Short mmCIF file of C-alpha atoms in Angstrom, two decimals:
data_model
loop_
_atom_site.label_atom_id
_atom_site.label_comp_id
_atom_site.label_asym_id
_atom_site.label_seq_id
_atom_site.Cartn_x
_atom_site.Cartn_y
_atom_site.Cartn_z
CA ASP A 2 -12.23 118.72 -57.49
CA SER A 3 -11.44 118.16 -53.83
CA ALA A 4 -14.02 120.76 -52.79
CA GLU A 5 -16.61 119.12 -55.03
CA GLU A 6 -15.92 115.70 -53.51
CA HIS A 7 -16.33 117.08 -49.97
CA LEU A 8 -19.61 118.77 -50.94
CA GLN A 9 -20.93 115.56 -52.52
CA LYS A 10 -20.17 113.74 -49.25
CA ALA A 11 -21.85 116.53 -47.28
CA LEU A 12 -24.93 116.30 -49.50
CA SER A 13 -25.05 112.52 -49.13
CA ILE A 14 -24.81 112.76 -45.33
CA SER A 15 -27.38 115.57 -45.14
CA THR A 16 -30.00 113.45 -46.90
CA ARG A 17 -29.68 110.79 -44.21
CA VAL A 18 -29.82 112.94 -41.08
CA ALA A 19 -33.05 114.00 -39.38
CA ASP A 20 -32.63 117.74 -39.99
CA LYS A 21 -33.00 118.05 -43.78
CA ARG A 22 -32.20 121.78 -43.58
CA LEU A 23 -28.55 120.75 -43.38
CA ARG A 24 -28.57 120.00 -47.11
CA ILE A 25 -29.39 123.59 -48.13
CA VAL A 26 -25.89 125.05 -47.84
CA PRO A 27 -24.11 122.10 -49.54
CA ARG A 28 -26.63 122.33 -52.40
CA TYR A 29 -25.91 126.03 -52.81
CA GLU A 30 -22.13 125.61 -52.60
CA PHE A 31 -22.25 122.73 -55.10
CA GLY A 32 -24.14 125.03 -57.45
CA ALA A 33 -21.53 127.73 -56.90
CA ILE A 34 -18.79 125.34 -58.01
CA GLN A 35 -20.71 124.58 -61.21
CA TRP A 36 -21.09 128.33 -61.77
CA THR A 37 -17.33 128.88 -61.50
CA ARG A 38 -16.93 126.24 -64.21
CA GLY A 39 -19.37 128.07 -66.47
CA ASP A 40 -22.04 125.35 -66.25
CA LEU A 41 -25.04 127.61 -65.72
CA ASP A 42 -27.69 124.93 -66.21
CA SER A 43 -26.25 122.66 -63.52
CA ALA A 44 -25.65 125.62 -61.20
CA ARG A 45 -29.23 126.82 -61.68
CA MET A 46 -30.60 123.37 -60.83
CA HIS A 47 -28.73 123.29 -57.51
CA PHE A 48 -29.65 126.89 -56.66
CA ILE A 49 -33.32 126.14 -57.30
CA GLN A 50 -33.10 123.06 -55.09
CA ALA A 51 -31.47 125.09 -52.32
CA LEU A 52 -34.18 127.75 -52.59
CA SER A 53 -36.94 125.14 -52.67
CA ASP A 54 -35.55 123.43 -49.56
CA ALA A 55 -35.28 126.76 -47.74
CA GLU A 56 -38.91 127.52 -48.59
CA SER A 57 -40.07 124.02 -47.62
CA PHE A 58 -38.44 124.21 -44.20
CA ASN A 59 -39.40 127.89 -43.74
CA ASP A 60 -35.70 128.67 -43.31
CA GLU A 61 -35.69 132.35 -44.19
CA ARG A 62 -32.01 132.81 -43.40
CA SER A 63 -31.13 130.31 -46.12
CA LEU A 64 -33.43 131.94 -48.67
CA ALA A 65 -30.72 134.53 -49.22
CA LEU A 66 -28.49 131.82 -50.69
CA GLY A 67 -31.02 130.68 -53.26
CA HIS A 68 -31.96 134.20 -54.28
CA ASN A 69 -28.32 135.18 -54.70
CA GLY A 70 -27.56 132.07 -56.75
CA LEU A 71 -30.46 132.63 -59.12
CA GLY A 72 -29.45 136.27 -59.38
CA LEU A 73 -26.02 135.14 -60.57
CA ILE A 74 -27.60 132.93 -63.22
CA ALA A 75 -29.78 135.79 -64.43
CA LEU A 76 -26.76 138.13 -64.55
CA CYS A 77 -24.76 135.61 -66.58
CA LYS A 78 -27.64 135.27 -69.04
CA GLY A 79 -27.95 139.03 -69.48
CA LYS A 80 -31.29 139.29 -67.64
CA SER A 81 -30.60 142.49 -65.70
CA ALA A 82 -34.07 143.12 -64.26
CA GLU A 83 -34.44 139.54 -63.04
CA ALA A 84 -30.96 139.59 -61.49
CA ARG A 85 -31.69 142.88 -59.73
CA LYS A 86 -34.85 141.44 -58.17
CA TYR A 87 -33.11 138.29 -56.90
CA PHE A 88 -30.16 140.23 -55.45
CA THR A 89 -32.48 142.77 -53.81
CA ASP A 90 -34.48 139.97 -52.17
CA ALA A 91 -31.27 138.33 -50.93
CA ILE A 92 -30.04 141.63 -49.48
CA THR A 93 -33.33 142.23 -47.66
CA ILE A 94 -33.18 138.80 -45.99
CA ALA A 95 -29.48 139.09 -45.12
CA GLU A 96 -29.99 142.52 -43.53
CA ARG A 97 -33.01 141.33 -41.55
CA HIS A 98 -31.01 138.50 -39.98
CA GLY A 99 -27.65 140.26 -39.68
CA LEU A 100 -25.92 137.92 -42.12
CA MET A 101 -22.97 140.11 -43.07
CA GLY A 102 -21.22 137.61 -45.34
CA ARG A 103 -24.32 136.91 -47.40
CA TYR A 104 -25.22 140.61 -47.44
CA VAL A 105 -21.82 141.56 -48.85
CA VAL A 106 -21.96 139.00 -51.66
CA SER A 107 -25.47 139.93 -52.80
CA ALA A 108 -24.97 143.67 -52.36
CA THR A 109 -21.77 143.74 -54.42
CA ASN A 110 -23.48 141.65 -57.08
CA LEU A 111 -26.20 144.31 -57.18
CA VAL A 112 -23.55 147.03 -57.52
CA GLU A 113 -22.38 145.15 -60.63
CA ILE A 114 -25.91 145.33 -62.01
CA TYR A 115 -26.08 149.07 -61.30
CA HIS A 116 -22.74 149.54 -63.07
CA LEU A 117 -23.85 147.60 -66.13
CA THR A 118 -27.23 149.30 -66.39
CA GLY A 119 -25.83 152.77 -65.72
CA ASN A 120 -27.59 153.44 -62.42
CA LEU A 121 -24.50 155.21 -61.16
CA ARG A 122 -25.98 156.95 -58.14
CA LYS A 123 -27.48 153.77 -56.69
CA GLY A 124 -24.26 151.90 -57.42
CA MET A 125 -22.17 154.48 -55.58
CA GLU A 126 -24.56 154.60 -52.63
CA LEU A 127 -24.71 150.82 -52.24
CA ALA A 128 -20.94 150.41 -52.56
CA ASP A 129 -20.46 153.10 -49.89
CA LYS A 130 -22.95 151.29 -47.66
CA VAL A 131 -21.20 147.93 -48.06
CA VAL A 132 -17.82 149.43 -47.12
CA ALA A 133 -19.25 151.29 -44.13
CA SER A 134 -21.24 148.28 -42.84
CA ALA A 135 -18.33 145.86 -43.24
CA ARG A 136 -15.88 148.20 -41.54
CA ALA A 137 -18.29 148.76 -38.63
CA ALA A 138 -18.55 144.97 -38.22
CA HIS A 139 -14.76 144.51 -38.62
CA HIS A 140 -15.55 142.21 -41.55
CA LEU A 141 -12.35 142.24 -43.62
CA TYR A 142 -13.66 140.24 -46.55
CA GLY A 143 -16.71 142.48 -46.79
CA THR A 144 -14.56 145.59 -46.61
CA ALA A 145 -12.33 144.34 -49.43
CA MET A 146 -15.31 143.41 -51.61
CA GLY A 147 -16.99 146.74 -50.98
CA LEU A 148 -13.80 148.62 -51.90
CA ARG A 149 -13.39 146.62 -55.10
CA TYR A 150 -16.89 147.46 -56.27
CA ARG A 151 -16.62 151.03 -55.08
CA ALA A 152 -13.55 151.31 -57.33
CA LEU A 153 -15.68 150.01 -60.20
CA MET A 154 -18.21 152.81 -59.71
CA LEU A 155 -15.56 155.46 -59.10
CA VAL A 156 -13.97 154.81 -62.49
CA ASP A 157 -17.41 155.14 -64.07
CA VAL A 158 -17.88 158.63 -62.66
CA GLY A 159 -14.31 159.68 -63.43
CA ARG A 160 -12.79 159.66 -59.93
CA VAL A 161 -9.90 157.46 -61.04
CA ALA A 162 -7.35 158.43 -58.37
CA GLU A 163 -9.77 157.47 -55.61
CA ALA A 164 -10.69 154.31 -57.52
CA ARG A 165 -7.05 153.28 -57.57
CA GLU A 166 -6.74 153.78 -53.80
CA ASN A 167 -9.82 151.65 -53.18
CA ALA A 168 -8.64 148.88 -55.50
CA GLU A 169 -5.19 148.84 -53.90
CA GLU A 170 -6.67 148.53 -50.42
CA SER A 171 -9.00 145.77 -51.59
CA LEU A 172 -6.04 143.86 -53.04
CA ARG A 173 -4.00 144.34 -49.86
CA ILE A 174 -6.79 142.89 -47.70
CA GLN A 175 -7.46 139.93 -49.99
CA LEU A 176 -3.76 139.06 -50.01
CA GLU A 177 -3.73 139.35 -46.22
CA LEU A 178 -6.67 136.93 -46.10
CA GLY A 179 -4.95 134.56 -48.52
CA ASN A 180 -7.92 134.72 -50.88
CA GLU A 181 -6.33 134.18 -54.30
CA GLU A 182 -9.54 134.26 -56.36
CA GLU A 183 -10.60 137.60 -54.93
CA ALA A 184 -7.02 138.89 -55.14
CA LEU A 185 -7.25 138.29 -58.88
CA THR A 186 -10.49 140.26 -59.21
CA ALA A 187 -9.07 143.04 -57.04
CA ARG A 188 -6.13 143.21 -59.45
CA VAL A 189 -8.60 143.45 -62.34
CA SER A 190 -10.22 146.41 -60.61
CA LEU A 191 -6.82 148.01 -60.04
CA ILE A 192 -5.79 147.54 -63.68
CA ARG A 193 -9.01 149.19 -64.85
CA SER A 194 -8.30 152.15 -62.58
CA LEU A 195 -4.73 152.49 -63.83
CA LEU A 196 -5.72 152.23 -67.49
CA ALA A 197 -8.39 154.87 -66.98
CA ALA A 198 -5.69 157.13 -65.54
CA GLY A 199 -3.32 156.38 -68.43
CA GLU A 200 -0.77 154.80 -66.09
CA LEU A 201 0.43 152.09 -68.47
CA ASN A 202 3.80 151.47 -66.82
CA GLU A 203 2.21 151.01 -63.40
CA ALA A 204 -0.48 148.76 -64.83
CA GLN A 205 2.01 146.37 -66.47
CA PRO A 206 3.30 144.51 -63.39
CA ILE A 207 -0.26 144.10 -62.13
CA LEU A 208 -1.23 142.74 -65.54
CA ASP A 209 1.71 140.32 -65.46
CA ALA A 210 0.62 138.99 -62.07
CA THR A 211 -3.00 138.70 -63.20
CA LEU A 212 -2.16 136.86 -66.41
CA ALA A 213 -0.16 134.34 -64.40
CA MET A 214 -3.17 133.66 -62.13
CA LEU A 215 -5.90 133.28 -64.75
CA GLU A 216 -5.70 129.55 -65.33
CA SER A 217 -6.01 128.70 -61.64
CA TYR A 218 -8.19 131.45 -60.18
CA ASP A 219 -10.37 133.11 -62.84
CA SER A 220 -13.81 132.05 -61.61
CA GLU A 221 -15.55 135.21 -62.88
CA GLY A 222 -14.49 135.01 -66.51
CA TYR A 223 -12.09 137.97 -66.74
CA GLY A 224 -9.43 136.11 -68.73
CA ARG A 225 -10.26 137.44 -72.17
CA VAL A 226 -10.67 140.99 -70.84
CA VAL A 227 -7.22 140.87 -69.27
CA HIS A 228 -5.58 139.59 -72.47
CA VAL A 229 -7.27 142.35 -74.47
CA TRP A 230 -6.05 144.95 -71.96
CA GLN A 231 -2.52 143.64 -72.50
CA ALA A 232 -3.06 143.90 -76.25
CA ARG A 233 -4.21 147.49 -75.80
CA ILE A 234 -1.03 148.41 -73.93
CA HIS A 235 1.11 146.80 -76.63
CA ALA A 236 -0.82 148.75 -79.27
CA LEU A 237 -0.34 152.02 -77.41
CA ARG A 238 3.40 151.30 -77.35
CA GLY A 239 3.47 150.52 -81.05
CA GLU A 240 4.15 146.82 -80.43
CA THR A 241 1.82 145.61 -83.18
CA ALA A 242 2.85 141.95 -83.31
CA LEU A 243 2.57 141.54 -79.54
CA ALA A 244 -0.84 143.23 -79.59
CA HIS A 245 -2.14 140.80 -82.20
CA GLU A 246 -0.70 137.89 -80.21
CA GLN A 247 -2.67 138.90 -77.13
CA LEU A 248 -5.85 139.41 -79.16
CA ASP A 249 -5.40 135.90 -80.55
CA ARG A 250 -4.96 134.50 -77.04
CA ALA A 251 -8.15 136.22 -75.92
CA ALA A 252 -10.03 134.72 -78.88
CA GLU A 253 -8.73 131.24 -78.07
CA LEU A 254 -10.17 131.21 -74.55
CA THR A 255 -13.44 129.33 -74.33
CA GLY A 256 -16.21 129.24 -71.77
CA ARG A 257 -17.86 131.90 -69.64
CA LYS A 258 -18.87 134.06 -72.59
CA TRP A 259 -21.43 135.72 -70.38
CA PRO A 260 -22.97 138.93 -71.76
CA HIS A 261 -21.44 141.24 -69.15
CA GLN A 262 -17.95 139.87 -69.85
CA GLN A 263 -18.48 139.49 -73.58
CA VAL A 264 -19.43 143.15 -73.98
CA ARG A 265 -16.26 144.19 -72.15
CA VAL A 266 -14.13 142.00 -74.40
CA LEU A 267 -15.75 143.33 -77.56
CA LEU A 268 -15.49 147.01 -76.68
CA ASN A 269 -11.91 146.78 -75.43
CA SER A 270 -11.00 144.79 -78.53
CA ALA A 271 -12.62 147.47 -80.68
CA ARG A 272 -10.53 150.18 -79.01
CA THR A 273 -7.40 148.10 -79.57
CA HIS A 274 -8.16 147.56 -83.26
CA LYS A 275 -8.65 151.32 -83.61
CA LEU A 276 -5.12 151.79 -82.23
CA LEU A 277 -3.85 149.17 -84.68
CA GLY A 278 -5.26 151.14 -87.61
CA ARG A 279 -8.22 148.82 -88.24
CA PRO A 280 -11.32 151.04 -87.90
CA ASP A 281 -13.52 148.61 -89.88
CA MET A 282 -12.84 145.85 -87.38
CA ALA A 283 -13.39 148.31 -84.52
CA VAL A 284 -16.83 149.13 -85.97
CA THR A 285 -17.74 145.45 -86.34
CA LEU A 286 -16.78 144.64 -82.75
CA ALA A 287 -18.44 147.76 -81.32
CA GLU A 288 -21.68 146.93 -83.16
CA GLN A 289 -21.59 143.43 -81.69
CA GLY A 290 -21.03 144.90 -78.24
CA LEU A 291 -23.86 147.39 -78.74
CA GLU A 292 -26.25 144.60 -79.68
CA ILE A 293 -25.42 142.72 -76.48
CA ALA A 294 -25.68 145.87 -74.37
CA ASP A 295 -29.06 146.83 -75.84
CA ASN A 296 -30.48 143.32 -75.44
CA ALA A 297 -29.32 143.02 -71.83
CA GLY A 298 -30.19 146.57 -70.75
CA PHE A 299 -26.52 147.47 -70.16
CA ARG A 300 -26.98 151.21 -70.71
CA TYR A 301 -23.47 152.14 -69.55
CA TYR A 302 -21.90 149.87 -72.16
CA ALA A 303 -24.43 150.91 -74.81
CA MET A 304 -23.16 154.46 -74.37
CA ARG A 305 -19.52 153.35 -74.53
CA ALA A 306 -20.18 151.26 -77.66
CA ARG A 307 -21.73 154.25 -79.42
CA GLN A 308 -18.72 156.38 -78.50
CA ILE A 309 -16.45 153.86 -80.26
CA LEU A 310 -18.72 153.85 -83.31
CA ILE A 311 -18.66 157.65 -83.47
CA ASP A 312 -14.84 157.55 -83.49
CA ASN A 313 -14.60 154.92 -86.24
CA LEU A 314 -17.53 155.32 -88.63
CA GLU A 315 -17.06 157.28 -91.86
CA ASP A 316 -20.78 157.73 -92.60
CA PRO A 317 -21.75 161.16 -91.12
CA GLU A 318 -25.42 160.23 -90.81
CA ARG A 319 -24.68 157.10 -88.80
CA CYS A 320 -22.23 159.06 -86.64
CA ALA A 321 -24.83 161.76 -85.98
CA ARG A 322 -27.44 159.15 -85.00
CA HIS A 323 -25.09 157.44 -82.56
CA LEU A 324 -24.02 160.81 -81.17
CA ARG A 325 -27.62 161.82 -80.43
CA VAL A 326 -28.31 158.57 -78.58
CA ALA A 327 -24.98 158.61 -76.73
CA ARG A 328 -25.57 162.18 -75.53
CA SER A 329 -29.03 161.21 -74.32
CA LEU A 330 -27.65 158.20 -72.48
CA ALA A 331 -24.87 160.24 -70.87
CA ARG A 332 -27.32 162.85 -69.59
CA SER A 333 -29.64 160.11 -68.30
CA LEU A 334 -26.82 158.25 -66.53
CA SER A 335 -25.56 161.41 -64.84
CA ALA A 336 -29.00 162.78 -63.92
CA ASN A 337 -29.08 161.72 -60.26
CA LEU A 338 -25.38 162.11 -59.45
CA SER A 339 -24.08 164.84 -57.19
CA ARG A 340 -22.99 168.02 -58.96
CA ASP A 341 -19.31 167.11 -58.64
CA ASP A 342 -19.76 163.50 -59.77
CA SER A 343 -21.97 164.57 -62.67
CA ALA A 344 -19.35 167.05 -63.85
CA SER A 345 -16.60 164.43 -63.48
CA PHE A 346 -18.64 161.84 -65.37
CA MET A 347 -19.45 164.24 -68.21
CA ALA A 348 -15.82 165.30 -68.48
CA ARG A 349 -14.82 161.67 -69.02
CA GLN A 350 -17.13 161.24 -72.02
CA SER A 351 -15.73 162.10 -75.47
CA LEU A 352 -19.01 163.37 -76.88
CA PRO A 353 -19.02 166.68 -78.78
CA GLY A 354 -21.63 169.17 -77.66
CA LEU A 355 -22.40 167.37 -74.41
CA THR A 356 -23.82 169.82 -71.87
CA ARG A 357 -22.39 169.53 -68.37
CA LYS A 358 -24.00 170.44 -65.09
#
């Protein structure tokens, strides 16, 4: 609330000074606050105003802000192609003017799009580029963000030990910078790496710390995912009542049911219900996740949803259909990876008869 009050004052002052370009950044930042609250319509209005002002005053450097903001709105509405275009435009402008901070934000947002849509090679390459560019510029925040998103892609291709190292370094830097919101998301990345490696005991204290931070610092809508991860660990330990309690807590959380977070919640919940001996519920949730993934073009999650359905469906014809599509998706997603990454990715997929490079 304090930040919003300061931005409102800044906007009010900027409308009265001679240089109207001074209102562009406050407009964008005000929109960003609305985005963190899950108010996409209000956020979009402010991002459009910031972009319009930048265009009116021919302020190309500020165009990156508007493009990034509208890319975020498109991402949170499941419009992958539109988001990719906005983020790409923002990156181009930021690179042209040497705006490292704005470049890092838009580039890591684009890595997220590549992850969701299964463009693994481009995601890896861009994450590598962000880390290298930020380190060369001694930009600590950019380095931490690049490492977090590199960890995201590394888990996708099955390099989980390296993913853990990247996530740990990202967390260390964010804590050093005192950036609590990004420390939370770095912890989320670390938990994902540890769960992928089957390191439940090591994941637990990170989960505990993350759960304690959600109410104050979860601007990206990871709360329900984290609660479902905790439920999954309880289920793996045979702690049925505790698992159901965490699933209930995840269901109680409202707001920010954006497609890219909703699909994660649904698929992780489906896996947890499978562990709890409820395959019918796992199928229902996986089908809901598949519908979201297909509608939004999230090919990576469409493949993962079909894998869950294969494991839980009793109808052999439906299983065979999902298996054919999942195999096709896996081969497509791995097509442009290096030989080693392709082999690692294929090894991570539980798809019978899947040919590996």
